[in-house]
mmCIF file of C-alpha atoms and ligand atoms in Angstrom:
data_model
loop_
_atom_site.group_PDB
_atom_site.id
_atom_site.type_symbol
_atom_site.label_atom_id
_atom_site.label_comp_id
_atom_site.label_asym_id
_atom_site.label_seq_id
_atom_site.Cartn_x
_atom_site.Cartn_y
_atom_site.Cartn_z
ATOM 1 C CA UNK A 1 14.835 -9.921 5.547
ATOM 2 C CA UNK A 2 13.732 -8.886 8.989
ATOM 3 C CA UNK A 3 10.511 -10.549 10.536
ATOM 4 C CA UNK A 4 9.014 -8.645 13.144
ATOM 5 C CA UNK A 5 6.279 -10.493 15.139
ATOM 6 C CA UNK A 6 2.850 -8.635 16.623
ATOM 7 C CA UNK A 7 0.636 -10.073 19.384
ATOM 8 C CA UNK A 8 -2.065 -8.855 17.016
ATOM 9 C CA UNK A 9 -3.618 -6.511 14.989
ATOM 10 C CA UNK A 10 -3.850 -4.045 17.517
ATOM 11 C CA UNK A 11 -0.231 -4.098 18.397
ATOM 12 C CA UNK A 12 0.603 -4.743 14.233
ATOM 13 C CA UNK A 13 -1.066 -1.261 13.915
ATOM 14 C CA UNK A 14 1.541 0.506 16.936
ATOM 15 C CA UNK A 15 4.712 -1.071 15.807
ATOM 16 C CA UNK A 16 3.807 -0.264 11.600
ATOM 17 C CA UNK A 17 3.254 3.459 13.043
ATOM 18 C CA UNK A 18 6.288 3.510 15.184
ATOM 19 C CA UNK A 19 8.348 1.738 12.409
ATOM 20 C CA UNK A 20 6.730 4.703 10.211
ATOM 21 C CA UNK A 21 7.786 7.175 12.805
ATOM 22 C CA UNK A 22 11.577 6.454 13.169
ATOM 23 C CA UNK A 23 11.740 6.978 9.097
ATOM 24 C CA UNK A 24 9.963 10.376 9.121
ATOM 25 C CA UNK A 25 11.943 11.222 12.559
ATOM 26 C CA UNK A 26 15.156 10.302 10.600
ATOM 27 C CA UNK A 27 13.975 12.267 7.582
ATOM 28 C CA UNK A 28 11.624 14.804 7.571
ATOM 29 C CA UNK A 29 11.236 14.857 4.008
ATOM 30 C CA UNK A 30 10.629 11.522 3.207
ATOM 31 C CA UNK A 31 9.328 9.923 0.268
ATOM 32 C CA UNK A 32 6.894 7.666 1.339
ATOM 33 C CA UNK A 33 4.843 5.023 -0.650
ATOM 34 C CA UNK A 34 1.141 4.097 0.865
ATOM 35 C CA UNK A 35 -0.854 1.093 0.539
ATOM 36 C CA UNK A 36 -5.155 1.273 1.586
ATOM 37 C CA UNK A 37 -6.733 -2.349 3.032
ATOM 38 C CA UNK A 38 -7.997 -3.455 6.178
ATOM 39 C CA UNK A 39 -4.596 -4.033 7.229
ATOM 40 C CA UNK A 40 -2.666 -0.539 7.854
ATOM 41 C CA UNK A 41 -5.826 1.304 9.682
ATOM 42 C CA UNK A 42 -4.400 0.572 12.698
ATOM 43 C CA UNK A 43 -0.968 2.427 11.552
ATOM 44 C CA UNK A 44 -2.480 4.886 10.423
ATOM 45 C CA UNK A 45 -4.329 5.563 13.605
ATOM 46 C CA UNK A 46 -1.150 5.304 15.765
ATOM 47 C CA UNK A 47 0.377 7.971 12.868
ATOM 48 C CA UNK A 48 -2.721 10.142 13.238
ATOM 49 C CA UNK A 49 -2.166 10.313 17.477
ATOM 50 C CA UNK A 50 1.608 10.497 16.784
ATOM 51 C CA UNK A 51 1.496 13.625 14.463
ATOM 52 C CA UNK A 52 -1.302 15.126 16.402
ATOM 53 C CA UNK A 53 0.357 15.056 19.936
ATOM 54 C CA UNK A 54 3.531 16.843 17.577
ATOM 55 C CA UNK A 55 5.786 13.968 18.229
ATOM 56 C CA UNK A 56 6.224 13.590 14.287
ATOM 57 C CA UNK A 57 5.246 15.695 11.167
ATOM 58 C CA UNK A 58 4.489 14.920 7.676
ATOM 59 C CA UNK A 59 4.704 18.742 7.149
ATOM 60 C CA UNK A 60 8.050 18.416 4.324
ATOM 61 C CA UNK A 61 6.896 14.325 3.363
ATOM 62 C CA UNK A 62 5.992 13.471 -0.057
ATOM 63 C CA UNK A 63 3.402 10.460 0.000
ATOM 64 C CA UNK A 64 2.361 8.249 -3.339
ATOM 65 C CA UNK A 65 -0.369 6.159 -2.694
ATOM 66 C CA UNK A 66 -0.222 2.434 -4.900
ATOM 67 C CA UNK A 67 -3.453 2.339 -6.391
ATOM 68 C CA UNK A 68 -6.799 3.362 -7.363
ATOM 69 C CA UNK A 69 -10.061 1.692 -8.774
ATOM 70 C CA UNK A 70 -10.794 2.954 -12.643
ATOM 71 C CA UNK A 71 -13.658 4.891 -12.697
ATOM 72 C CA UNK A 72 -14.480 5.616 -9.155
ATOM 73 C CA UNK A 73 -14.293 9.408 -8.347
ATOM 74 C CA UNK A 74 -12.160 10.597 -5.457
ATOM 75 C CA UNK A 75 -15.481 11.383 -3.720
ATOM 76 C CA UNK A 76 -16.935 7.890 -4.178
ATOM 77 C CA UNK A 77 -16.903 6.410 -0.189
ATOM 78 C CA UNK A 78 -15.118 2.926 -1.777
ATOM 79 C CA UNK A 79 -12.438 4.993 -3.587
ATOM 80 C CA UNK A 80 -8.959 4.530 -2.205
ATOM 81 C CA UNK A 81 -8.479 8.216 -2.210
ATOM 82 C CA UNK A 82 -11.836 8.670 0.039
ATOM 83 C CA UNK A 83 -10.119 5.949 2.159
ATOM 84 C CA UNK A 84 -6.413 8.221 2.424
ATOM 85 C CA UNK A 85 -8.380 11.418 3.112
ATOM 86 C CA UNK A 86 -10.859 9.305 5.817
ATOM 87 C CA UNK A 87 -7.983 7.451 7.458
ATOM 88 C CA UNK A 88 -4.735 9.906 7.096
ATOM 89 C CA UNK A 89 -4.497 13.130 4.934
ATOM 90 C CA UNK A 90 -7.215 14.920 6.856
ATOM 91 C CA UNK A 91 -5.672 14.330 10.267
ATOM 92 C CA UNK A 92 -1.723 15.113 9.851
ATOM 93 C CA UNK A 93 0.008 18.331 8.610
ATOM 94 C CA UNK A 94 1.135 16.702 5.498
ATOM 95 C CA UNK A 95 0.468 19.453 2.587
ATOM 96 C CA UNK A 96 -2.509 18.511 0.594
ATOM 97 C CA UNK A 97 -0.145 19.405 -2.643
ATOM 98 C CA UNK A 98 2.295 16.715 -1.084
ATOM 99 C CA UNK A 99 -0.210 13.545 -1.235
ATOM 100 C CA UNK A 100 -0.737 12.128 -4.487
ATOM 101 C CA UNK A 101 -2.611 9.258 -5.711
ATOM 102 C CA UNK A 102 -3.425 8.128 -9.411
ATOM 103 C CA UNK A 103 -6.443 9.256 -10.444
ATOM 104 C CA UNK A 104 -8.973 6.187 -11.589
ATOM 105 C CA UNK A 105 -11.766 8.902 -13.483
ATOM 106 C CA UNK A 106 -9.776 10.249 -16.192
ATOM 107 C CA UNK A 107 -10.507 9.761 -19.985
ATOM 108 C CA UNK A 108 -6.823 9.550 -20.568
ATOM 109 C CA UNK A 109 -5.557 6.195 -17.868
ATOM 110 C CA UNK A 110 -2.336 6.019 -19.840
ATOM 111 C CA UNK A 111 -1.048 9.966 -19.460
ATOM 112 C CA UNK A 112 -2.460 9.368 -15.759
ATOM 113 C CA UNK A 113 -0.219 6.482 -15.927
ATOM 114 C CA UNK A 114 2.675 8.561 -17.124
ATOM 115 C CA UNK A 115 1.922 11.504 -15.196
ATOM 116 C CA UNK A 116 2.208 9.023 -11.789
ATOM 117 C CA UNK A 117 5.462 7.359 -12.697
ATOM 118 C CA UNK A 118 6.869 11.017 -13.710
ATOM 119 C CA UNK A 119 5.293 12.783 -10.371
ATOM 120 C CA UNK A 120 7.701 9.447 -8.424
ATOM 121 C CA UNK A 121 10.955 10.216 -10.458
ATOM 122 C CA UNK A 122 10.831 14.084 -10.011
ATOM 123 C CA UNK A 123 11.571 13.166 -6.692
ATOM 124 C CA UNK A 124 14.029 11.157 -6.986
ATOM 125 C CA UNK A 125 12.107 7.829 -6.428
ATOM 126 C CA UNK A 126 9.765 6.469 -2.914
ATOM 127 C CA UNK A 127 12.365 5.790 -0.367
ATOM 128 C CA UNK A 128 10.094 3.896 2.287
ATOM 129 C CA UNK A 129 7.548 1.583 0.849
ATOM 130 C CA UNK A 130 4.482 0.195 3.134
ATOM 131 C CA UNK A 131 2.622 -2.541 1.514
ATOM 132 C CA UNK A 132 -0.195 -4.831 2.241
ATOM 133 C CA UNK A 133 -0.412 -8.359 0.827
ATOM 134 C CA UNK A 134 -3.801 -9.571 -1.591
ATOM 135 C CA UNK A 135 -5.301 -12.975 -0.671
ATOM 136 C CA UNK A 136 -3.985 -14.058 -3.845
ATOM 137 C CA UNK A 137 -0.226 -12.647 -3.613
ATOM 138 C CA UNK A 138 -0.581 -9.084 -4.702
ATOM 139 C CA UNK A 139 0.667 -6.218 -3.760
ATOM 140 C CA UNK A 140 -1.035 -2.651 -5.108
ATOM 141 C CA UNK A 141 -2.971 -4.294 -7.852
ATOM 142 C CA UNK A 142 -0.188 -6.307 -9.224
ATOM 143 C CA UNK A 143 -1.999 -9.314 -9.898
ATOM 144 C CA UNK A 144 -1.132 -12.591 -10.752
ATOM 145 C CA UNK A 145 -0.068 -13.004 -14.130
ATOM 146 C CA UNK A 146 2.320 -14.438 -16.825
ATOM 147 C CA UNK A 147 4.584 -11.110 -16.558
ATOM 148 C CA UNK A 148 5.263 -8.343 -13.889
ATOM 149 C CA UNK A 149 5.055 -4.309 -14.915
ATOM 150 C CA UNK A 150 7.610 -2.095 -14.135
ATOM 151 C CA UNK A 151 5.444 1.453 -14.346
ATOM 152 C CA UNK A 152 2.442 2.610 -13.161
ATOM 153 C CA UNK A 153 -0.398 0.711 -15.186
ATOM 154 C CA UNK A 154 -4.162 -0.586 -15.688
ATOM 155 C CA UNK A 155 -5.206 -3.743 -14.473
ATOM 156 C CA UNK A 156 -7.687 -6.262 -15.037
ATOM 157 C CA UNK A 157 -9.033 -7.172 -11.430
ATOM 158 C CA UNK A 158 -8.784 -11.040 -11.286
ATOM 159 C CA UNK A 159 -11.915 -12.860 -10.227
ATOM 160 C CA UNK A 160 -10.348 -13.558 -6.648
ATOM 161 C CA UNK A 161 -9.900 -9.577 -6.315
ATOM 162 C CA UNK A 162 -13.312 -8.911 -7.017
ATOM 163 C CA UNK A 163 -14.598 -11.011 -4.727
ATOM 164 C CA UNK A 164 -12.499 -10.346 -1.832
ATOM 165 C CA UNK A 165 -13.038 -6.884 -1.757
ATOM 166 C CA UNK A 166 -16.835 -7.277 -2.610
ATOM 167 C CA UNK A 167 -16.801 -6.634 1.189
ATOM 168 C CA UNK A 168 -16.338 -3.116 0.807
ATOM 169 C CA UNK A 169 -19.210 -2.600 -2.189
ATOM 170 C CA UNK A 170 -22.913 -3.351 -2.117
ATOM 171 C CA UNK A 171 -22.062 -6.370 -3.958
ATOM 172 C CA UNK A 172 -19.568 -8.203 -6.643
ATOM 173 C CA UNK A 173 -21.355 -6.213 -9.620
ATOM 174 C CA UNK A 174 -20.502 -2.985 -8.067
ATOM 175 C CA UNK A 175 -17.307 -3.656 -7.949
ATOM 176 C CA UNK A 176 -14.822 -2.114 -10.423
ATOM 177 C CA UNK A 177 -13.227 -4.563 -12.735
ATOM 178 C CA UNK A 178 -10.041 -2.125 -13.254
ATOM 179 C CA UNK A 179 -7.277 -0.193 -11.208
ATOM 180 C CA UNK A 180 -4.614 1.593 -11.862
ATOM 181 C CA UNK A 181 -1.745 0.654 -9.931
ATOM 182 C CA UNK A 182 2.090 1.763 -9.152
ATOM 183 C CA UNK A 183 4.538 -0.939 -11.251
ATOM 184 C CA UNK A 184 6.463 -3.780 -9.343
ATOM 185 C CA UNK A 185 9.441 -1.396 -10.361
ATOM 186 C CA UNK A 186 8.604 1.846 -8.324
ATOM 187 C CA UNK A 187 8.547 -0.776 -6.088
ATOM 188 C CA UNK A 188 10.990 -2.503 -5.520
ATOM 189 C CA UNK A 189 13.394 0.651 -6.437
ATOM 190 C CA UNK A 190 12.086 1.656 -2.637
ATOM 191 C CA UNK A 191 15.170 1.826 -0.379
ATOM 192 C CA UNK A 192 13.146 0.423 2.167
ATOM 193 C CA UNK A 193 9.983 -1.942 2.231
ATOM 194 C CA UNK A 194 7.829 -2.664 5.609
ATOM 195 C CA UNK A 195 5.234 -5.490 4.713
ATOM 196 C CA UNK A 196 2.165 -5.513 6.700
ATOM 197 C CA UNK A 197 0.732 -9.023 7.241
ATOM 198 C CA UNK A 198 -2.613 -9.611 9.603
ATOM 199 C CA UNK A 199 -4.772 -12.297 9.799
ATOM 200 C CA UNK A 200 -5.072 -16.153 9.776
ATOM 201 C CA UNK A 201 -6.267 -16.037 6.397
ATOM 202 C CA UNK A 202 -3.231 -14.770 4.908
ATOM 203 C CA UNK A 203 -1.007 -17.791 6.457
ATOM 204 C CA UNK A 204 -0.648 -19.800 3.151
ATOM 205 C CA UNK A 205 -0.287 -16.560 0.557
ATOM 206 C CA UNK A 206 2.321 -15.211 3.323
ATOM 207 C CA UNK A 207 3.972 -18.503 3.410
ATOM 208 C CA UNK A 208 3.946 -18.429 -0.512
ATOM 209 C CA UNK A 209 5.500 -14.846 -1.027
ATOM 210 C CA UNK A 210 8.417 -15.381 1.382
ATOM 211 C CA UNK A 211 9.438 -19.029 1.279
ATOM 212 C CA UNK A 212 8.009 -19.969 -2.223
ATOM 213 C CA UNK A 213 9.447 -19.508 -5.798
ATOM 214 C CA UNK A 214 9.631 -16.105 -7.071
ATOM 215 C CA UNK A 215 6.984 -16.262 -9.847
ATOM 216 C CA UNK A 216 4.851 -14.046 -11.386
ATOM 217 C CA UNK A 217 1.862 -16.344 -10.021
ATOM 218 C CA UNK A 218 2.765 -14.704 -6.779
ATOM 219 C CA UNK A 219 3.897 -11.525 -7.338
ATOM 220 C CA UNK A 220 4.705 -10.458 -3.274
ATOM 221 C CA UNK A 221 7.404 -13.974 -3.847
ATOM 222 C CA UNK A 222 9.212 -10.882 -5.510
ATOM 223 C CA UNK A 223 9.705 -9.110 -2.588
ATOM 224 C CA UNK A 224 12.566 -12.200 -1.285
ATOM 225 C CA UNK A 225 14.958 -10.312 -3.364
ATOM 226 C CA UNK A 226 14.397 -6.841 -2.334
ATOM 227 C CA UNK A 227 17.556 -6.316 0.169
ATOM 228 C CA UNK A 228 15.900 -4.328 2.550
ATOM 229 C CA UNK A 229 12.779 -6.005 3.503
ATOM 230 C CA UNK A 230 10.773 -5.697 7.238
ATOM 231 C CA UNK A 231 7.998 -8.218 7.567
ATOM 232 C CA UNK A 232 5.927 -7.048 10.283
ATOM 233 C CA UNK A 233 3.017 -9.704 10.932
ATOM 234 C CA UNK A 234 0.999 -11.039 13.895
ATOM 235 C CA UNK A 235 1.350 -14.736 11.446
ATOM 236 C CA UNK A 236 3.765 -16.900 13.301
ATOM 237 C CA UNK A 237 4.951 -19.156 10.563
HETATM 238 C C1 LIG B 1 -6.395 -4.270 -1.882
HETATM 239 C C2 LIG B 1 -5.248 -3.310 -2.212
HETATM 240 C C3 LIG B 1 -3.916 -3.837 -1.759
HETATM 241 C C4 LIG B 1 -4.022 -4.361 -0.340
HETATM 242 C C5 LIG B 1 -4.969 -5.518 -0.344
HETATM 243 C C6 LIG B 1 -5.083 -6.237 0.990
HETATM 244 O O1 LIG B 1 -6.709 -5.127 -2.914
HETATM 245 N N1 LIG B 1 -5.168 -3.011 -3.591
HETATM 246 O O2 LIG B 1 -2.948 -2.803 -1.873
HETATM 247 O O3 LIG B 1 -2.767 -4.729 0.123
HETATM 248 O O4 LIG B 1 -6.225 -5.046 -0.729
HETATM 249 O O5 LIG B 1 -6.047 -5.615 1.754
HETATM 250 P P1 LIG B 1 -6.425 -6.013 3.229
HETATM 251 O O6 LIG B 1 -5.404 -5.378 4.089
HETATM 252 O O7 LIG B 1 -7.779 -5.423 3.422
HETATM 253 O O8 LIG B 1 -6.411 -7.494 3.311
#
């Protein structure tokens, strides 16, 4: 595991973006897994500037977001794909073809499940994974829970969930009580994983998923046996 340390959130943001940028410089064609949050608007930013001034391109990437909420349209402001279009896919010259997400307002969540995991493997799997971390351990929606999924799935929200991002919603009602959300397998099959950490808050879970048992109670704790692992946090623990 690497542990990279930021002043803040500010300077989390540049170094996530320049971390980011050496991959895509490396390979143009990168597959490259996406998380949504508070957390990675800074990198995204810094990616936004970097693409824009044509010091990178996303123009032969592949991106696959981690999750969605069920039944929220991609129009819907508190949609995750609202957020990816807001915050990155309408700024950088990745192909609009080449950005997928799962889709939360289908009838069918299980061939949208399928259709996800397939859309990963014709591509021979996401090479560089950014992830943020849940208050309570998760990463996508992989939420705490007696077992882990491999595949792309839907999820029951946990109470905790709901309420943390009640933030984002008028209140905890309007909150969706499902997502759909990439497998702990797509993963952790990622060549590379960059965890974003930020915040005070997120001392004890952070402490948790990297020092603590691996357990399904904390399903980041997996990430301690991923071999290539960059923790990039502005947490000094
Ligand atoms: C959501 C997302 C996660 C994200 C988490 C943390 O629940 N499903 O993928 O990592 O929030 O978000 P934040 O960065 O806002 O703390």
């Amino acid at each position: 595991m690497e542990y990279l340390y930021a002043q803040d959130n500010l300077s989390l943001g540049q170094m996530a973006a320049r971390w980011v940028a050496r991959e895509i410089l490396a390979c143009p064609n990168l597959v490259l897994g996406l998380p949504t949050g508070s957390t990675p608007i800074g990198m995204y930013q810094h990616l936004t500037r970097l693409a824009q001034e044509g010091i990178i391109s996303f123009a032969q990437a592949r991106t696959f977001n981690l999750d969605e909420y069920v039944g929220l349209t991609a129009d819907h402001p508190q949609s995750y794909a609202f957020f990816m279009r807001e915050h990155f896919w309408s700024k950088v010259d990745l192909p609009k073809a080449n950005g997928d997400i799962p889709r939360g307002d289908v009838s069918d969540l299980a061939a949208e499940c399928r259709r996800y995991d397939d859309a990963i493997q014709s591509v021979g799997g996401i090479e560089v994974q950014i992830l943020g971390l849940g208050p309570n351990g998760h990463i996508g929606f992989n939420e705490p829970s007696h077992n882990m999924e491999i595949h792309t799935h839907v999820v029951d929200l946990t109470a905790e969930t709901i309420q943390a991002n009640t933030r984002f919603f008028p209140g905890s009602e309007a909150v969706p009580r499902q997502a759909i959300t990439m497998g702990v397998g797509s993963i952790m099959r990622a060549q590379r994983i960059l965890l974003l950490v930020s915040g005070e808050s997120k001392r004890d879970i952070l402490t948790k998923t990297l020092y603590g048992p691996v357990s399904t109670a904390v399903p980041a704790s997996i990430l301690q046996l991923h071999t290539d692992l960059t923790v990039l946090t502005d947490i000094k623990i």
